[in-house]
Tab-separated table of C-alpha atoms and ligand atoms in Angstrom:
chain	number	residue	atom	x	y	z
A	1	UNK	CA	-12.743	25.261	-17.141
A	2	UNK	CA	-13.313	21.673	-16.076
A	3	UNK	CA	-15.295	19.853	-18.736
A	4	UNK	CA	-16.967	16.476	-18.221
A	5	UNK	CA	-14.042	14.445	-16.964
A	6	UNK	CA	-13.447	10.924	-18.261
A	7	UNK	CA	-13.820	9.290	-14.818
A	8	UNK	CA	-10.151	9.355	-13.797
A	9	UNK	CA	-9.247	8.186	-10.278
A	10	UNK	CA	-7.257	9.846	-8.732
A	11	UNK	CA	-8.694	13.093	-10.106
A	12	UNK	CA	-5.882	15.022	-11.849
A	13	UNK	CA	-4.764	18.422	-10.602
A	14	UNK	CA	-5.948	20.029	-13.849
A	15	UNK	CA	-7.944	18.501	-16.678
A	16	UNK	CA	-9.573	20.056	-19.698
A	17	UNK	CA	-11.555	17.789	-21.968
A	18	UNK	CA	-11.324	18.752	-25.627
A	19	UNK	CA	-13.737	17.745	-28.336
A	20	UNK	CA	-13.074	14.554	-30.277
A	21	UNK	CA	-10.913	11.513	-29.655
A	22	UNK	CA	-7.766	9.753	-30.795
A	23	UNK	CA	-8.280	6.211	-32.078
A	24	UNK	CA	-5.298	3.861	-31.827
A	25	UNK	CA	-5.301	1.467	-34.785
A	26	UNK	CA	-2.931	-0.903	-36.541
A	27	UNK	CA	-0.990	2.079	-37.895
A	28	UNK	CA	-0.372	3.572	-34.459
A	29	UNK	CA	3.278	4.116	-33.553
A	30	UNK	CA	4.948	4.534	-30.165
A	31	UNK	CA	8.135	6.182	-29.030
A	32	UNK	CA	9.369	6.180	-25.434
A	33	UNK	CA	12.656	6.307	-23.500
A	34	UNK	CA	13.707	2.832	-22.367
A	35	UNK	CA	12.537	2.295	-18.807
A	36	UNK	CA	9.740	1.120	-16.547
A	37	UNK	CA	7.131	3.515	-17.953
A	38	UNK	CA	7.677	2.258	-21.492
A	39	UNK	CA	7.670	-1.344	-20.271
A	40	UNK	CA	4.399	-0.771	-18.423
A	41	UNK	CA	2.708	0.828	-21.421
A	42	UNK	CA	3.987	-1.723	-23.936
A	43	UNK	CA	2.899	-4.622	-21.697
A	44	UNK	CA	-0.562	-3.135	-21.368
A	45	UNK	CA	-0.984	-2.411	-25.099
A	46	UNK	CA	0.505	-5.724	-26.241
A	47	UNK	CA	-1.631	-7.759	-23.876
A	48	UNK	CA	-5.018	-6.134	-24.504
A	49	UNK	CA	-4.811	-4.773	-28.068
A	50	UNK	CA	-2.342	-7.074	-29.791
A	51	UNK	CA	-1.403	-4.045	-31.935
A	52	UNK	CA	2.285	-3.759	-32.896
A	53	UNK	CA	2.936	-0.087	-32.010
A	54	UNK	CA	6.202	0.115	-33.985
A	55	UNK	CA	8.476	3.164	-33.725
A	56	UNK	CA	7.553	5.967	-36.144
A	57	UNK	CA	9.348	6.357	-39.477
A	58	UNK	CA	12.451	8.569	-39.167
A	59	UNK	CA	11.367	12.171	-38.792
A	60	UNK	CA	7.681	11.278	-38.459
A	61	UNK	CA	5.774	12.048	-35.236
A	62	UNK	CA	4.703	9.063	-33.147
A	63	UNK	CA	1.032	8.428	-32.443
A	64	UNK	CA	1.948	7.976	-28.770
A	65	UNK	CA	5.077	9.729	-27.507
A	66	UNK	CA	6.595	9.574	-24.022
A	67	UNK	CA	9.371	12.088	-23.380
A	68	UNK	CA	11.460	13.171	-20.411
A	69	UNK	CA	11.540	16.833	-21.376
A	70	UNK	CA	8.960	17.847	-18.791
A	71	UNK	CA	9.911	20.800	-16.573
A	72	UNK	CA	11.650	20.096	-13.258
A	73	UNK	CA	8.700	21.835	-11.592
A	74	UNK	CA	6.717	18.648	-12.225
A	75	UNK	CA	8.799	16.979	-9.530
A	76	UNK	CA	9.423	13.254	-9.252
A	77	UNK	CA	5.926	12.036	-10.065
A	78	UNK	CA	4.234	14.911	-11.911
A	79	UNK	CA	3.412	14.780	-15.621
A	80	UNK	CA	1.713	16.468	-18.560
A	81	UNK	CA	-0.617	14.449	-20.763
A	82	UNK	CA	-2.076	15.863	-23.978
A	83	UNK	CA	-4.330	13.858	-26.277
A	84	UNK	CA	-5.480	15.298	-29.608
A	85	UNK	CA	-6.977	13.571	-32.614
A	86	UNK	CA	-3.424	13.389	-34.003
A	87	UNK	CA	-1.781	11.688	-31.046
A	88	UNK	CA	-0.967	11.413	-27.347
A	89	UNK	CA	1.957	13.186	-25.670
A	90	UNK	CA	3.095	12.119	-22.207
A	91	UNK	CA	5.761	14.364	-20.696
A	92	UNK	CA	7.500	14.192	-17.317
A	93	UNK	CA	10.782	15.103	-15.681
A	94	UNK	CA	11.441	11.516	-14.567
A	95	UNK	CA	10.601	8.033	-15.728
A	96	UNK	CA	8.538	7.651	-12.556
A	97	UNK	CA	6.444	10.623	-13.654
A	98	UNK	CA	5.984	8.983	-17.051
A	99	UNK	CA	4.913	5.811	-15.248
A	100	UNK	CA	2.171	7.715	-13.429
A	101	UNK	CA	1.150	9.311	-16.748
A	102	UNK	CA	0.864	5.840	-18.280
A	103	UNK	CA	-1.649	4.895	-15.581
A	104	UNK	CA	-3.734	7.925	-16.545
A	105	UNK	CA	-3.566	7.036	-20.248
A	106	UNK	CA	-4.613	3.519	-19.190
A	107	UNK	CA	-7.760	4.928	-17.583
A	108	UNK	CA	-8.479	7.119	-20.633
A	109	UNK	CA	-8.523	3.962	-22.773
A	110	UNK	CA	-11.680	1.807	-22.736
A	111	UNK	CA	-12.064	-0.719	-19.862
A	112	UNK	CA	-11.058	-3.494	-22.281
A	113	UNK	CA	-7.456	-2.264	-21.906
A	114	UNK	CA	-7.491	-4.262	-18.647
A	115	UNK	CA	-8.171	-7.509	-20.528
A	116	UNK	CA	-5.544	-10.208	-19.899
A	117	UNK	CA	-5.967	-11.350	-23.525
A	118	UNK	CA	-6.126	-9.426	-26.795
A	119	UNK	CA	-9.604	-8.172	-27.618
A	120	UNK	CA	-10.889	-6.065	-30.520
A	121	UNK	CA	-11.052	-2.290	-30.127
A	122	UNK	CA	-11.834	0.387	-30.966
A	123	UNK	CA	-9.082	1.854	-28.786
A	124	UNK	CA	-10.536	5.308	-28.421
A	125	UNK	CA	-8.869	7.917	-26.201
A	126	UNK	CA	-10.832	11.129	-25.488
A	127	UNK	CA	-8.962	14.372	-26.172
A	128	UNK	CA	-7.711	15.926	-22.936
A	129	UNK	CA	-5.102	18.299	-21.588
A	130	UNK	CA	-3.874	17.219	-18.154
A	131	UNK	CA	-1.328	18.624	-15.731
A	132	UNK	CA	-0.973	16.443	-12.673
A	133	UNK	CA	1.066	15.571	-9.616
A	134	UNK	CA	0.500	14.090	-6.165
A	135	UNK	CA	-0.566	15.828	-2.968
A	136	UNK	CA	1.368	13.308	-0.850
A	137	UNK	CA	4.572	11.411	-1.617
A	138	UNK	CA	3.671	8.412	0.589
A	139	UNK	CA	0.652	6.606	-0.898
A	140	UNK	CA	0.665	3.141	0.582
A	141	UNK	CA	-1.200	-0.046	1.284
A	142	UNK	CA	-0.180	-2.553	3.970
A	143	UNK	CA	-0.667	-6.289	3.539
A	144	UNK	CA	-0.641	-8.439	6.689
A	145	UNK	CA	0.964	-11.748	5.627
A	146	UNK	CA	1.361	-12.835	9.270
A	147	UNK	CA	-2.193	-13.634	10.382
A	148	UNK	CA	-2.701	-15.504	7.147
A	149	UNK	CA	0.129	-16.052	4.675
A	150	UNK	CA	-0.099	-14.871	1.058
A	151	UNK	CA	2.535	-16.188	-1.343
A	152	UNK	CA	4.610	-14.345	-3.964
A	153	UNK	CA	1.982	-14.735	-6.679
A	154	UNK	CA	-0.721	-13.354	-4.388
A	155	UNK	CA	1.464	-10.387	-3.381
A	156	UNK	CA	2.284	-9.603	-7.024
A	157	UNK	CA	-1.418	-9.771	-7.903
A	158	UNK	CA	-2.018	-7.423	-4.934
A	159	UNK	CA	0.551	-4.971	-6.344
A	160	UNK	CA	-1.189	-5.185	-9.739
A	161	UNK	CA	-4.397	-3.953	-8.061
A	162	UNK	CA	-2.614	-0.878	-6.730
A	163	UNK	CA	-0.677	0.219	-9.838
A	164	UNK	CA	-3.555	1.802	-11.840
A	165	UNK	CA	-4.428	3.967	-8.804
A	166	UNK	CA	-0.917	5.469	-8.465
A	167	UNK	CA	-0.018	3.956	-5.097
A	168	UNK	CA	3.737	3.787	-4.502
A	169	UNK	CA	4.362	2.091	-1.112
A	170	UNK	CA	3.797	-1.555	-0.189
A	171	UNK	CA	4.150	-2.133	3.561
A	172	UNK	CA	4.522	-5.854	4.327
A	173	UNK	CA	3.573	-6.855	7.887
A	174	UNK	CA	5.982	-9.824	8.063
A	175	UNK	CA	5.762	-10.925	11.696
A	176	UNK	CA	3.150	-11.171	14.414
A	177	UNK	CA	1.880	-13.493	17.146
A	178	UNK	CA	0.470	-15.954	14.627
A	179	UNK	CA	3.418	-16.233	12.279
A	180	UNK	CA	6.943	-15.218	11.246
A	181	UNK	CA	6.936	-15.008	7.456
A	182	UNK	CA	10.492	-14.257	6.239
A	183	UNK	CA	13.401	-16.687	6.537
A	184	UNK	CA	16.330	-15.263	8.500
A	185	UNK	CA	19.787	-16.862	8.045
A	186	UNK	CA	21.078	-18.355	11.280
A	187	UNK	CA	17.607	-18.469	12.822
A	188	UNK	CA	15.910	-21.301	10.917
A	189	UNK	CA	13.268	-22.022	13.558
A	190	UNK	CA	11.623	-18.654	12.873
A	191	UNK	CA	10.215	-20.212	9.700
A	192	UNK	CA	10.593	-23.952	10.346
A	193	UNK	CA	8.505	-23.522	13.517
A	194	UNK	CA	7.302	-19.916	13.637
A	195	UNK	CA	5.675	-20.055	10.177
A	196	UNK	CA	3.906	-23.373	10.690
A	197	UNK	CA	0.462	-22.017	11.360
A	198	UNK	CA	-1.901	-19.025	11.118
A	199	UNK	CA	-5.120	-17.623	12.580
A	200	UNK	CA	-7.474	-20.599	12.935
A	201	UNK	CA	-4.719	-23.112	12.267
A	202	UNK	CA	-2.556	-24.210	9.301
A	203	UNK	CA	-1.543	-23.711	6.560
A	204	UNK	CA	1.156	-21.280	7.488
A	205	UNK	CA	3.874	-20.306	5.052
A	206	UNK	CA	6.803	-17.992	4.620
A	207	UNK	CA	8.961	-16.136	2.089
A	208	UNK	CA	12.421	-17.436	1.389
A	209	UNK	CA	14.901	-14.623	0.955
A	210	UNK	CA	14.720	-15.226	-2.800
A	211	UNK	CA	10.925	-14.921	-2.647
A	212	UNK	CA	11.297	-11.588	-0.884
A	213	UNK	CA	13.805	-10.417	-3.490
A	214	UNK	CA	11.304	-11.367	-6.216
A	215	UNK	CA	8.588	-9.295	-4.541
A	216	UNK	CA	10.921	-6.315	-4.085
A	217	UNK	CA	11.993	-6.480	-7.739
A	218	UNK	CA	8.392	-6.773	-8.970
A	219	UNK	CA	7.444	-3.819	-6.817
A	220	UNK	CA	10.422	-1.731	-7.951
A	221	UNK	CA	9.561	-2.346	-11.619
A	222	UNK	CA	6.269	-0.605	-10.819
A	223	UNK	CA	7.811	2.213	-8.813
A	224	UNK	CA	6.756	0.826	-5.428
A	225	UNK	CA	8.890	1.128	-2.333
A	226	UNK	CA	8.601	-1.980	-0.164
A	227	UNK	CA	8.539	-1.203	3.567
A	228	UNK	CA	9.087	-4.397	5.615
A	229	UNK	CA	7.742	-4.555	9.163
A	230	UNK	CA	9.176	-6.638	12.005
A	231	UNK	CA	6.699	-5.847	14.768
A	232	UNK	CA	8.304	-5.512	18.223
A	233	UNK	CA	8.253	-5.581	21.267
A	234	UNK	CA	4.648	-6.849	21.188
A	235	UNK	CA	3.048	-9.108	18.586
A	236	UNK	CA	6.009	-11.481	19.025
A	237	UNK	CA	4.573	-14.845	20.045
A	238	UNK	CA	5.721	-16.679	16.887
A	239	UNK	CA	9.302	-15.459	17.335
A	240	UNK	CA	9.326	-16.338	21.019
A	241	UNK	CA	7.828	-19.767	20.397
A	242	UNK	CA	10.611	-20.331	17.853
A	243	UNK	CA	13.351	-19.128	20.223
A	244	UNK	CA	12.225	-19.186	23.875
A	245	UNK	CA	15.344	-17.243	24.936
A	246	UNK	CA	13.513	-14.237	23.471
A	247	UNK	CA	10.738	-14.670	26.015
A	248	UNK	CA	10.142	-14.529	29.757
A	249	UNK	CA	7.296	-17.051	29.303
A	250	UNK	CA	8.004	-20.610	30.496
A	251	UNK	CA	7.356	-22.347	27.144
A	252	UNK	CA	5.820	-19.966	24.643
A	253	UNK	CA	3.429	-21.824	22.360
A	254	UNK	CA	2.405	-20.984	18.809
A	255	UNK	CA	-0.768	-18.892	18.779
A	256	UNK	CA	-3.731	-19.231	16.392
A	257	UNK	CA	-6.193	-16.799	17.924
A	258	UNK	CA	-6.907	-13.119	17.210
A	259	UNK	CA	-6.231	-11.462	20.558
A	260	UNK	CA	-3.597	-8.736	20.748
A	261	UNK	CA	-1.381	-7.213	23.414
A	262	UNK	CA	-0.448	-10.368	25.352
A	263	UNK	CA	3.090	-10.925	24.050
A	264	UNK	CA	6.325	-9.124	24.934
A	265	UNK	CA	9.979	-9.794	24.111
A	266	UNK	CA	12.402	-10.281	26.984
A	267	UNK	CA	13.475	-6.662	26.754
A	268	UNK	CA	16.125	-6.666	29.504
A	269	UNK	CA	18.327	-9.275	27.852
A	270	UNK	CA	21.245	-8.378	25.570
A	271	UNK	CA	20.474	-11.518	23.557
A	272	UNK	CA	17.160	-9.969	22.497
A	273	UNK	CA	18.901	-6.951	20.984
A	274	UNK	CA	21.565	-9.130	19.365
A	275	UNK	CA	18.724	-11.058	17.730
A	276	UNK	CA	16.997	-7.884	16.584
A	277	UNK	CA	20.229	-6.419	15.230
A	278	UNK	CA	20.776	-9.545	13.148
A	279	UNK	CA	17.174	-9.578	11.901
A	280	UNK	CA	17.112	-5.844	11.124
A	281	UNK	CA	20.459	-6.229	9.353
A	282	UNK	CA	19.286	-9.046	7.090
A	283	UNK	CA	15.924	-7.422	6.320
A	284	UNK	CA	17.648	-4.108	5.591
A	285	UNK	CA	20.140	-5.773	3.254
A	286	UNK	CA	17.259	-7.366	1.335
A	287	UNK	CA	15.323	-4.081	1.057
A	288	UNK	CA	16.411	-1.367	-1.406
A	289	UNK	CA	13.881	1.097	0.030
A	290	UNK	CA	15.034	3.479	2.725
A	291	UNK	CA	12.613	2.405	5.452
A	292	UNK	CA	12.313	-0.349	8.067
A	293	UNK	CA	9.104	-0.566	10.119
A	294	UNK	CA	9.619	-1.885	13.658
A	295	UNK	CA	5.989	-1.948	14.702
A	296	UNK	CA	5.746	-0.796	18.325
A	297	UNK	CA	1.957	-1.146	18.515
A	298	UNK	CA	-0.125	-2.539	21.383
A	299	UNK	CA	2.661	-3.408	23.807
A	300	UNK	CA	-0.131	-3.857	26.346
A	301	UNK	CA	1.886	-6.206	28.559
A	302	UNK	CA	4.819	-3.804	28.764
A	303	UNK	CA	5.167	-1.025	31.309
A	304	UNK	CA	5.777	2.506	30.057
A	305	UNK	CA	9.309	2.499	31.427
A	306	UNK	CA	10.078	-0.900	29.886
A	307	UNK	CA	8.685	0.273	26.550
A	308	UNK	CA	10.885	3.362	26.744
A	309	UNK	CA	13.869	1.184	27.634
A	310	UNK	CA	13.153	-1.129	24.710
A	311	UNK	CA	12.827	1.705	22.201
A	312	UNK	CA	16.001	3.372	23.445
A	313	UNK	CA	17.901	0.170	22.574
A	314	UNK	CA	15.976	-1.013	19.487
A	315	UNK	CA	15.511	2.194	17.491
A	316	UNK	CA	19.261	2.912	17.020
A	317	UNK	CA	19.753	-0.577	15.580
A	318	UNK	CA	17.686	0.405	12.532
A	319	UNK	CA	19.822	3.454	11.765
A	320	UNK	CA	22.851	1.235	12.211
A	321	UNK	CA	21.723	-0.618	9.097
A	322	UNK	CA	21.150	2.555	7.100
A	323	UNK	CA	17.389	2.632	7.248
A	324	UNK	CA	14.914	5.259	8.425
A	325	UNK	CA	12.520	4.086	11.129
A	326	UNK	CA	8.798	3.743	10.584
A	327	UNK	CA	6.729	2.765	13.624
A	328	UNK	CA	3.127	2.771	14.794
A	329	UNK	CA	2.134	5.891	16.690
A	330	UNK	CA	2.834	4.445	20.159
A	331	UNK	CA	6.561	4.833	19.492
A	332	UNK	CA	6.064	8.576	20.033
A	333	UNK	CA	6.650	7.823	23.731
A	334	UNK	CA	10.231	6.661	23.041
A	335	UNK	CA	12.789	8.748	25.001
A	336	UNK	CA	14.259	9.940	21.725
A	337	UNK	CA	13.280	9.381	18.120
A	338	UNK	CA	15.884	8.962	15.360
A	339	UNK	CA	16.138	11.532	12.573
A	340	UNK	CA	13.638	11.111	9.764
A	341	UNK	CA	11.400	8.762	11.747
A	342	UNK	CA	7.870	8.369	10.339
A	343	UNK	CA	5.087	7.552	12.827
A	344	UNK	CA	2.001	5.780	11.550
A	345	UNK	CA	-1.206	7.260	13.000
A	346	UNK	CA	-3.710	4.407	13.276
A	347	UNK	CA	-6.144	5.080	16.100
A	348	UNK	CA	-9.703	6.069	15.135
A	349	UNK	CA	-10.184	9.762	14.293
A	350	UNK	CA	-12.596	10.247	17.217
A	351	UNK	CA	-9.911	9.571	19.821
A	352	UNK	CA	-7.849	12.290	21.449
A	353	UNK	CA	-4.355	12.519	19.979
A	354	UNK	CA	-1.971	11.296	22.719
A	355	UNK	CA	0.242	13.982	24.257
A	356	UNK	CA	3.414	12.124	23.261
A	357	UNK	CA	2.292	12.157	19.634
A	358	UNK	CA	1.430	15.863	19.809
A	359	UNK	CA	4.924	16.484	21.197
A	360	UNK	CA	6.524	14.373	18.476
A	361	UNK	CA	4.606	16.283	15.812
A	362	UNK	CA	5.756	19.538	17.370
A	363	UNK	CA	9.328	18.199	17.161
A	364	UNK	CA	8.840	17.700	13.422
A	365	UNK	CA	8.188	13.972	13.232
A	366	UNK	CA	6.456	13.054	9.971
A	367	UNK	CA	3.116	11.236	10.068
A	368	UNK	CA	1.689	8.536	7.830
A	369	UNK	CA	-2.084	8.773	8.184
A	370	UNK	CA	-3.865	5.424	8.639
A	371	UNK	CA	-6.868	6.212	10.900
A	372	UNK	CA	-8.618	2.874	11.507
A	373	UNK	CA	-12.133	4.253	11.137
A	374	UNK	CA	-11.274	5.628	7.703
A	375	UNK	CA	-8.714	3.417	5.938
A	376	UNK	CA	-8.468	0.107	7.809
A	377	UNK	CA	-9.503	-2.065	4.883
A	378	UNK	CA	-9.893	-5.053	7.206
A	379	UNK	CA	-12.918	-3.384	8.809
A	380	UNK	CA	-16.316	-4.574	7.665
A	381	UNK	CA	-18.170	-2.602	4.983
A	382	UNK	CA	-21.339	-2.990	7.027
A	383	UNK	CA	-22.549	-4.829	10.132
A	384	UNK	CA	-23.693	-7.889	8.170
A	385	UNK	CA	-20.619	-8.096	5.938
A	386	UNK	CA	-19.132	-11.612	5.777
A	387	UNK	CA	-15.465	-10.585	6.005
A	388	UNK	CA	-13.576	-8.254	8.277
A	389	UNK	CA	-13.358	-7.002	11.834
A	390	UNK	CA	-15.411	-4.241	13.325
A	391	UNK	CA	-13.519	-2.903	16.368
A	392	UNK	CA	-13.208	0.522	14.692
A	393	UNK	CA	-16.776	0.449	13.461
A	394	UNK	CA	-17.821	-0.248	9.900
A	395	UNK	CA	-15.850	1.500	7.139
A	396	UNK	CA	-18.115	2.046	4.147
A	397	UNK	CA	-17.110	3.394	0.757
A	398	UNK	CA	-18.056	6.979	1.550
A	399	UNK	CA	-16.356	6.963	4.978
A	400	UNK	CA	-13.076	5.783	3.447
A	401	UNK	CA	-13.198	8.553	0.827
A	402	UNK	CA	-14.555	11.580	2.607
A	403	UNK	CA	-11.806	12.685	5.038
A	404	UNK	CA	-8.795	14.986	4.997
A	405	UNK	CA	-5.422	13.519	6.035
A	406	UNK	CA	-4.133	17.032	6.683
A	407	UNK	CA	-6.889	17.966	9.135
A	408	UNK	CA	-6.604	15.307	11.855
A	409	UNK	CA	-3.458	16.330	13.712
A	410	UNK	CA	-2.993	20.111	13.805
A	411	UNK	CA	0.424	21.228	12.616
A	412	UNK	CA	1.453	17.757	11.496
A	413	UNK	CA	3.929	17.246	8.672
A	414	UNK	CA	1.954	14.574	6.833
A	415	UNK	CA	4.076	12.345	4.591
A	416	UNK	CA	0.993	10.686	3.199
A	417	UNK	CA	-1.687	8.064	3.552
A	418	UNK	CA	-1.555	4.293	3.976
A	419	UNK	CA	-4.404	1.781	4.054
A	420	UNK	CA	-3.636	-1.297	6.208
A	421	UNK	CA	-5.228	-4.611	5.226
A	422	UNK	CA	-4.993	-6.894	8.253
A	423	UNK	CA	-5.742	-10.544	7.477
A	424	UNK	CA	-7.280	-12.116	10.578
A	425	UNK	CA	-10.439	-12.919	8.596
A	426	UNK	CA	-8.937	-13.045	5.092
A	427	UNK	CA	-7.513	-16.235	3.552
A	428	UNK	CA	-7.574	-15.946	-0.264
A	429	UNK	CA	-6.616	-13.384	-2.915
A	430	UNK	CA	-10.317	-12.948	-3.652
A	431	UNK	CA	-10.849	-12.049	0.006
A	432	UNK	CA	-8.212	-9.344	-0.450
A	433	UNK	CA	-9.912	-8.058	-3.621
A	434	UNK	CA	-13.225	-7.938	-1.789
A	435	UNK	CA	-11.807	-5.678	0.922
A	436	UNK	CA	-9.842	-3.523	-1.524
A	437	UNK	CA	-12.679	-2.800	-3.949
A	438	UNK	CA	-14.542	-0.507	-4.084
A	439	UNK	CA	-12.830	1.373	-1.203
A	440	UNK	CA	-9.261	1.453	-2.564
A	441	UNK	CA	-9.795	3.996	-5.415
A	442	UNK	CA	-11.236	6.563	-3.004
A	443	UNK	CA	-8.230	6.204	-0.715
A	444	UNK	CA	-5.962	6.612	-3.725
A	445	UNK	CA	-7.840	9.795	-4.583
A	446	UNK	CA	-7.487	11.161	-1.053
A	447	UNK	CA	-3.751	10.418	-1.116
A	448	UNK	CA	-3.039	11.821	-4.586
A	449	UNK	CA	-5.568	14.557	-5.284
A	450	UNK	CA	-5.742	17.842	-3.405
A	451	UNK	CA	-9.177	18.511	-4.904
A	452	UNK	CA	-12.007	18.949	-2.382
A	453	UNK	CA	-13.890	15.732	-1.648
A	454	UNK	CA	-16.656	15.334	-4.218
A	455	UNK	CA	-18.758	12.378	-3.203
A	456	UNK	CA	-21.312	12.534	-6.071
A	457	UNK	CA	-18.472	12.798	-8.571
A	458	UNK	CA	-16.548	9.980	-6.906
A	459	UNK	CA	-19.578	7.678	-7.008
A	460	UNK	CA	-19.992	8.430	-10.707
A	461	UNK	CA	-16.331	7.646	-11.333
A	462	UNK	CA	-16.449	4.478	-9.204
A	463	UNK	CA	-19.445	3.148	-11.140
A	464	UNK	CA	-17.502	3.653	-14.370
A	465	UNK	CA	-14.567	1.719	-12.889
A	466	UNK	CA	-16.509	-1.487	-12.211
A	467	UNK	CA	-16.172	-2.332	-15.916
A	468	UNK	CA	-12.384	-2.043	-15.490
A	469	UNK	CA	-12.399	-4.374	-12.505
A	470	UNK	CA	-14.543	-6.861	-14.451
A	471	UNK	CA	-12.176	-6.694	-17.451
A	472	UNK	CA	-9.167	-7.187	-15.170
A	473	UNK	CA	-10.725	-10.263	-13.590
A	474	UNK	CA	-11.308	-8.547	-10.256
A	475	UNK	CA	-14.613	-10.334	-9.795
A	476	UNK	CA	-14.769	-10.579	-5.993
A	477	UNK	CA	-15.279	-6.857	-5.345
A	478	UNK	CA	-17.955	-5.895	-2.855
A	479	UNK	CA	-21.194	-4.967	-4.652
A	480	UNK	CA	-21.663	-1.942	-2.458
A	481	UNK	CA	-25.070	-0.243	-2.681
A	482	UNK	CA	-23.280	2.941	-3.765
A	483	UNK	CA	-22.316	1.193	-7.016
A	484	UNK	CA	-25.932	0.705	-8.056
A	485	UNK	CA	-27.011	3.317	-10.607
B	1	LIG	C1	-1.507	-1.068	14.376
B	1	LIG	C2	-2.519	-2.092	14.784
B	1	LIG	N1	-2.317	-3.079	15.630
B	1	LIG	C3	-3.487	-3.910	15.650
B	1	LIG	C4	-4.556	-2.894	15.200
B	1	LIG	O1	-3.803	-2.080	14.295
B	1	LIG	O2	-5.734	-3.469	14.595
B	1	LIG	C5	-5.523	-4.509	13.647
B	1	LIG	C6	-6.881	-5.074	13.221
B	1	LIG	O3	-7.708	-4.053	12.698
B	1	LIG	C7	-4.682	-5.645	14.262
B	1	LIG	O4	-4.532	-6.701	13.318
B	1	LIG	C8	-3.326	-5.060	14.640
B	1	LIG	O5	-2.502	-6.102	15.203
């Protein structure tokens, strides 16, 4: 029987609230297997409570115990979490499962647990019995660092926003018409020239390869897979302006506008594919995750046969570097798709699913669901909202929560959900926070929880989470009308 739940987002698969609470005081002890879950929990407790949490005396039970003796049936990310007045037990079959359990314990603790400095308690944890695990394995957010550049610190702060909500994929949109954002050995002009500007003009910016390694390591410590995107054959003006041999334009200039679909690589030249092979090789070598995203969207200046030709030559290059292809849904029209390919569905839910995509789904291609009118976090909250685009209509809090990723494409093998945050109108980390909150938690819930959509319950939980955002210093969130009591 589901008792009054303590406002967890995502909603766990099964939760029973018991009477009473556990209070963590100066005498509280902690035992956990060395790993990322323990590091995450210790960092959280040290930072906000300042309590020592020593190991228990030999033979004595710990106040908080993390163990890896959970049944294999929990899978990679599932966990059991039991809190009684005597202590908290977090059990999983993997350290990643313990890491997800830690995020749930985090939300059971008072909002002050999000404080960046030690504050007084009491550190009360309501008694619960939870069994949990994700509906989808791919729970992602995309950050567009091409239209406007966001540095390592901003990307790490972005990851910090996602961790409490159990996301596990960070898709970095690294190249577009307005900028190339990752240095590539042997092609210095991609960043010396191609990173010089942005939408509306400078500053531009780019990641050195060491910067990118720092982001990947930070993400991995939090059980995120980084999926880098090099968007081709369209969205390539910055690359072509850097190296005109990649273009059929006379003298391709840097671009600072927000139009799409006008650029196209010279896709009948061997030198283009040699370039791509080198780029894909370096990006793959820098990326421990198994995926490389090659874009493929909005090749509006490319004929269908040229697009097919391009994909027939470009797609195999990715597999040649040991990565599985991710691409926007248009790549469904490629003559053949490599094994394991994931296509990212992004068109608005009202549109007819293209025949090529239906055929790809029938052939077993996996889908990542990113319908623009549901989870494009760059879309305005409302007509009069200061930030965002509105080509897919406005995306309010309820619209981004109340949809079913499994119901949009009949028969699809859905890998999961991903919320793209395009940055044409976004320039600062606070701008990113504003577009993320309060929509992000609902998307996390749709990606993790198989429970039926429960809008009244979600609103109640969201309202309780504003105190967590305030404590964490997320002050720029949109004061949506739904958040008013
Ligand atoms: C996959 C895709 N291609 C386009 C489209 O989404 O809309 C975005 C803005 O919402 C835009 O930035 C992007 O270049």
